[in-house]
Tab-separated table of C-alpha atoms in Angstrom:
chain	number	residue	atom	x	y	z
A	223	UNK	CA	0.000	0.000	0.000
A	224	UNK	CA	1.335	3.394	-0.976
A	225	UNK	CA	1.706	6.000	1.755
A	226	UNK	CA	-0.844	8.237	0.054
A	227	UNK	CA	-3.366	5.382	-0.006
A	228	UNK	CA	-2.724	4.576	3.649
A	229	UNK	CA	-3.377	8.159	4.690
A	230	UNK	CA	-6.510	8.332	2.551
A	231	UNK	CA	-7.899	5.136	4.080
A	232	UNK	CA	-7.021	6.325	7.588
A	233	UNK	CA	-8.824	9.655	7.128
A	234	UNK	CA	-11.855	8.072	5.462
A	235	UNK	CA	-12.240	5.466	8.204
A	236	UNK	CA	-12.068	7.832	11.149
A	237	UNK	CA	-14.054	10.587	9.444
A	238	UNK	CA	-16.889	8.085	9.100
A	239	UNK	CA	-16.523	6.200	12.370
A	240	UNK	CA	-15.295	8.946	14.691
A	241	UNK	CA	-16.546	12.233	13.196
A	242	UNK	CA	-16.481	13.865	16.622
A	243	UNK	CA	-13.100	13.443	18.280
A	244	UNK	CA	-12.291	15.472	21.372
A	245	UNK	CA	-9.940	15.586	24.311
A	246	UNK	CA	-11.024	13.630	27.379
A	247	UNK	CA	-9.812	16.391	29.675
A	248	UNK	CA	-12.688	18.305	31.244
A	249	UNK	CA	-12.615	22.087	30.975
A	250	UNK	CA	-14.877	25.090	30.516
A	251	UNK	CA	-12.434	27.729	29.274
A	252	UNK	CA	-9.180	28.032	27.383
A	253	UNK	CA	-7.410	28.867	30.632
A	254	UNK	CA	-8.752	25.706	32.264
A	255	UNK	CA	-7.658	23.598	29.302
A	256	UNK	CA	-4.176	25.098	29.463
A	257	UNK	CA	-3.867	24.274	33.156
A	258	UNK	CA	-5.213	20.745	32.606
A	259	UNK	CA	-2.809	20.020	29.745
A	260	UNK	CA	0.175	21.291	31.734
A	261	UNK	CA	-0.837	18.991	34.574
A	262	UNK	CA	-1.417	16.035	32.238
A	263	UNK	CA	2.231	15.666	31.241
A	264	UNK	CA	3.192	12.059	32.062
A	265	UNK	CA	-0.092	11.621	33.889
A	266	UNK	CA	-3.480	10.198	32.916
A	267	UNK	CA	-6.446	12.320	31.897
A	268	UNK	CA	-8.493	10.382	34.445
A	269	UNK	CA	-6.272	11.544	37.287
A	270	UNK	CA	-6.254	15.144	36.041
A	271	UNK	CA	-10.054	15.185	35.836
A	272	UNK	CA	-10.121	14.114	39.483
A	273	UNK	CA	-8.042	17.040	40.741
A	274	UNK	CA	-9.120	19.912	38.491
A	275	UNK	CA	-12.674	20.541	39.800
A	276	UNK	CA	-11.404	21.839	43.143
A	277	UNK	CA	-8.450	23.566	41.469
A	278	UNK	CA	-10.669	25.391	38.971
A	279	UNK	CA	-13.132	26.315	41.711
A	280	UNK	CA	-10.532	28.008	43.889
A	281	UNK	CA	-8.227	29.276	41.119
A	282	UNK	CA	-10.646	30.298	38.346
A	283	UNK	CA	-8.394	32.868	36.653
A	284	UNK	CA	-4.707	33.512	35.938
A	285	UNK	CA	-4.815	36.266	38.566
A	286	UNK	CA	-5.762	33.734	41.237
A	287	UNK	CA	-2.739	31.608	40.354
A	288	UNK	CA	-0.478	34.664	40.242
A	289	UNK	CA	-1.610	35.717	43.703
A	290	UNK	CA	-1.036	32.271	45.190
A	291	UNK	CA	2.095	30.598	46.503
A	292	UNK	CA	3.565	27.097	46.572
A	293	UNK	CA	2.085	26.062	49.910
A	294	UNK	CA	-1.405	27.154	48.877
A	295	UNK	CA	-1.397	25.512	45.451
A	296	UNK	CA	0.524	22.292	46.046
A	297	UNK	CA	-2.210	20.448	48.019
A	298	UNK	CA	-4.585	20.703	45.060
A	299	UNK	CA	-2.271	18.826	42.698
A	300	UNK	CA	-0.143	16.714	45.012
A	301	UNK	CA	-1.539	13.457	43.568
A	302	UNK	CA	-0.481	14.145	39.962
A	303	UNK	CA	2.942	13.245	38.581
A	304	UNK	CA	5.799	15.632	39.404
A	305	UNK	CA	3.650	17.886	41.638
A	306	UNK	CA	6.547	20.042	42.817
A	307	UNK	CA	7.563	21.115	39.331
A	308	UNK	CA	3.995	21.491	38.134
A	309	UNK	CA	3.116	23.694	41.103
A	310	UNK	CA	5.999	25.992	40.186
A	311	UNK	CA	4.959	25.939	36.535
A	312	UNK	CA	1.379	26.930	37.299
A	313	UNK	CA	2.473	29.775	39.571
A	314	UNK	CA	4.804	31.104	36.896
A	315	UNK	CA	2.216	30.550	34.180
A	316	UNK	CA	-0.402	32.556	36.056
A	317	UNK	CA	2.023	35.397	36.675
A	318	UNK	CA	3.147	35.574	33.038
A	319	UNK	CA	-0.418	35.461	31.709
A	320	UNK	CA	-1.308	38.413	33.938
A	321	UNK	CA	1.807	40.474	33.290
A	322	UNK	CA	2.515	39.731	29.628
A	323	UNK	CA	-0.783	38.643	28.079
A	324	UNK	CA	-3.449	40.664	29.904
A	325	UNK	CA	-4.723	37.439	31.522
A	326	UNK	CA	-5.605	35.989	28.106
A	327	UNK	CA	-4.252	32.695	26.798
A	328	UNK	CA	-2.271	33.445	23.607
A	329	UNK	CA	-3.440	31.748	20.423
A	330	UNK	CA	-0.118	30.968	18.753
A	331	UNK	CA	2.379	28.206	19.390
A	332	UNK	CA	5.290	30.648	19.500
A	333	UNK	CA	3.673	32.697	22.261
A	334	UNK	CA	2.367	29.740	24.226
A	335	UNK	CA	5.763	28.077	24.519
A	336	UNK	CA	7.020	31.148	26.377
A	337	UNK	CA	4.828	30.139	29.330
A	338	UNK	CA	6.331	28.038	32.142
A	339	UNK	CA	5.529	24.354	31.746
A	340	UNK	CA	4.345	24.762	28.155
A	341	UNK	CA	6.292	22.939	25.469
A	342	UNK	CA	5.526	22.426	21.817
A	343	UNK	CA	3.192	19.478	22.458
A	344	UNK	CA	1.082	21.437	24.954
A	345	UNK	CA	0.971	24.472	22.667
A	346	UNK	CA	-0.154	22.293	19.769
A	347	UNK	CA	-2.912	20.800	21.913
A	348	UNK	CA	-4.249	24.197	22.952
A	349	UNK	CA	-4.226	25.724	19.478
A	350	UNK	CA	-5.757	22.665	17.817
A	351	UNK	CA	-8.460	22.016	20.433
A	352	UNK	CA	-9.546	25.620	20.997
A	353	UNK	CA	-9.005	27.195	17.581
A	354	UNK	CA	-8.910	24.117	15.291
A	355	UNK	CA	-5.493	25.167	14.042
A	356	UNK	CA	-3.741	22.502	11.908
A	357	UNK	CA	-1.211	21.640	14.606
A	358	UNK	CA	-0.349	18.070	15.576
A	359	UNK	CA	0.527	17.356	19.197
A	360	UNK	CA	2.622	14.202	19.407
A	361	UNK	CA	2.347	12.329	22.680
A	362	UNK	CA	3.324	8.721	23.339
A	363	UNK	CA	0.096	7.394	21.750
A	364	UNK	CA	0.422	9.450	18.570
A	365	UNK	CA	4.088	8.517	18.285
A	366	UNK	CA	3.424	4.790	18.684
A	367	UNK	CA	0.255	4.442	16.611
A	368	UNK	CA	1.375	6.552	13.670
A	369	UNK	CA	4.520	4.434	13.336
A	370	UNK	CA	2.692	1.124	13.772
A	371	UNK	CA	0.134	2.003	11.133
A	372	UNK	CA	2.865	3.066	8.745
A	373	UNK	CA	1.783	6.684	8.528
A	374	UNK	CA	5.294	7.767	9.430
A	375	UNK	CA	8.635	6.104	8.846
A	376	UNK	CA	10.140	3.804	11.453
A	377	UNK	CA	13.305	5.895	11.253
A	378	UNK	CA	11.443	8.875	12.743
A	379	UNK	CA	13.067	9.090	16.169
A	380	UNK	CA	11.647	12.270	17.693
A	381	UNK	CA	8.149	13.696	18.282
A	382	UNK	CA	9.034	16.619	16.010
A	383	UNK	CA	9.910	14.289	13.138
A	384	UNK	CA	6.602	12.469	13.573
A	385	UNK	CA	4.717	15.760	13.828
A	386	UNK	CA	6.203	17.091	10.600
A	387	UNK	CA	5.487	13.878	8.703
A	388	UNK	CA	1.861	13.769	9.838
A	389	UNK	CA	1.253	17.443	9.084
A	390	UNK	CA	2.866	17.049	5.682
A	391	UNK	CA	0.569	14.214	4.596
A	392	UNK	CA	-2.741	14.798	6.395
A	393	UNK	CA	-5.364	17.093	4.852
A	394	UNK	CA	-5.081	20.414	6.644
A	395	UNK	CA	-8.742	20.460	7.647
A	396	UNK	CA	-8.553	17.195	9.643
A	397	UNK	CA	-5.221	17.601	11.434
A	398	UNK	CA	-6.829	18.897	14.644
A	399	UNK	CA	-9.113	15.835	14.729
A	400	UNK	CA	-6.489	13.323	13.580
A	401	UNK	CA	-4.570	14.114	16.774
A	402	UNK	CA	-7.488	12.724	18.788
A	403	UNK	CA	-8.079	9.801	16.416
A	404	UNK	CA	-4.538	8.599	17.030
A	405	UNK	CA	-4.640	9.228	20.782
A	406	UNK	CA	-7.952	7.455	21.357
A	407	UNK	CA	-6.998	4.540	19.119
A	408	UNK	CA	-3.755	4.184	21.050
A	409	UNK	CA	-5.436	4.546	24.414
A	410	UNK	CA	-8.145	1.923	23.891
A	411	UNK	CA	-7.125	-0.366	21.004
A	412	UNK	CA	-3.500	-0.070	19.897
A	413	UNK	CA	-2.059	-0.518	23.376
A	414	UNK	CA	1.660	-0.196	23.961
A	415	UNK	CA	2.475	-3.662	25.289
A	416	UNK	CA	-0.243	-5.738	23.662
A	417	UNK	CA	-2.279	-4.095	20.910
A	418	UNK	CA	-5.825	-5.410	20.565
A	419	UNK	CA	-5.504	-6.349	16.911
A	420	UNK	CA	-8.515	-8.674	17.183
A	421	UNK	CA	-10.680	-5.672	18.043
A	422	UNK	CA	-9.105	-3.250	15.577
A	423	UNK	CA	-11.103	-2.053	12.590
A	424	UNK	CA	-8.147	-0.730	10.593
A	425	UNK	CA	-5.900	-3.793	10.365
A	426	UNK	CA	-6.284	-3.656	6.574
A	427	UNK	CA	-4.099	-0.546	6.461
A	428	UNK	CA	-1.810	-1.374	9.389
A	429	UNK	CA	1.823	-2.157	8.657
A	430	UNK	CA	2.305	-3.688	12.127
A	431	UNK	CA	-0.601	-6.100	11.610
A	432	UNK	CA	0.609	-6.997	8.133
A	433	UNK	CA	4.054	-7.797	9.469
A	434	UNK	CA	2.821	-9.781	12.488
A	435	UNK	CA	-0.384	-11.262	11.079
A	436	UNK	CA	0.676	-14.909	11.315
A	437	UNK	CA	1.646	-14.595	14.974
A	438	UNK	CA	-1.518	-12.655	15.773
A	439	UNK	CA	-3.776	-15.176	14.005
A	440	UNK	CA	-2.048	-18.088	15.777
A	441	UNK	CA	-2.629	-16.381	19.107
A	442	UNK	CA	-6.322	-16.046	18.231
A	443	UNK	CA	-6.538	-19.787	17.613
A	444	UNK	CA	-4.936	-20.556	20.952
A	445	UNK	CA	-7.407	-18.241	22.672
A	446	UNK	CA	-10.306	-19.577	20.597
A	447	UNK	CA	-11.038	-16.128	19.255
A	448	UNK	CA	-11.771	-14.829	15.802
A	449	UNK	CA	-10.746	-11.405	14.510
A	450	UNK	CA	-13.016	-8.507	15.466
A	451	UNK	CA	-14.888	-10.430	18.198
């Protein structure tokens, strides 16, 4: 299968079967999404959604974060990964939003990455989710699934390389949704240690499945399963 054909089949499948694809983080404003994404680094969305209600209630604006201190903020996020660093990031983020951006979340990647705790991936998430900009955030799921499917080359070693390849070949108008297609597929079907190929609906375009089909089919026989059960 040519790369162009693989991309076309990928887009057609998910456009039909997952026309609405959204982040699983819960938020009600751009500021809340920014805070949630910063907290979600190397942590699950489920955990973040557990801590943010109280955080958003007591720190509803950048000014509230800017006026806080470490001891006040830390208890709200102590159960997420790397809470010390993330507490410092949020304090600095709130202060910079107030002082440099009039308490508004900037709408460009170049401005967003100036904020503490905000890297390229986070900036791409914010701009694609809020403003549907054609930016591709590459997390561990996007990195893994895009390479397994054969959308990007196996020699792509960095998130930036994967990002550029995906943006180069995906139709501009679906890039913001394709980010979620890849994440959700990786989160629930194409798992890191043991992908659920028997449950996958896109094995026909998957390079990983094509390469490992005999082993996968033999495993199905041993488990008395048939594909797609």
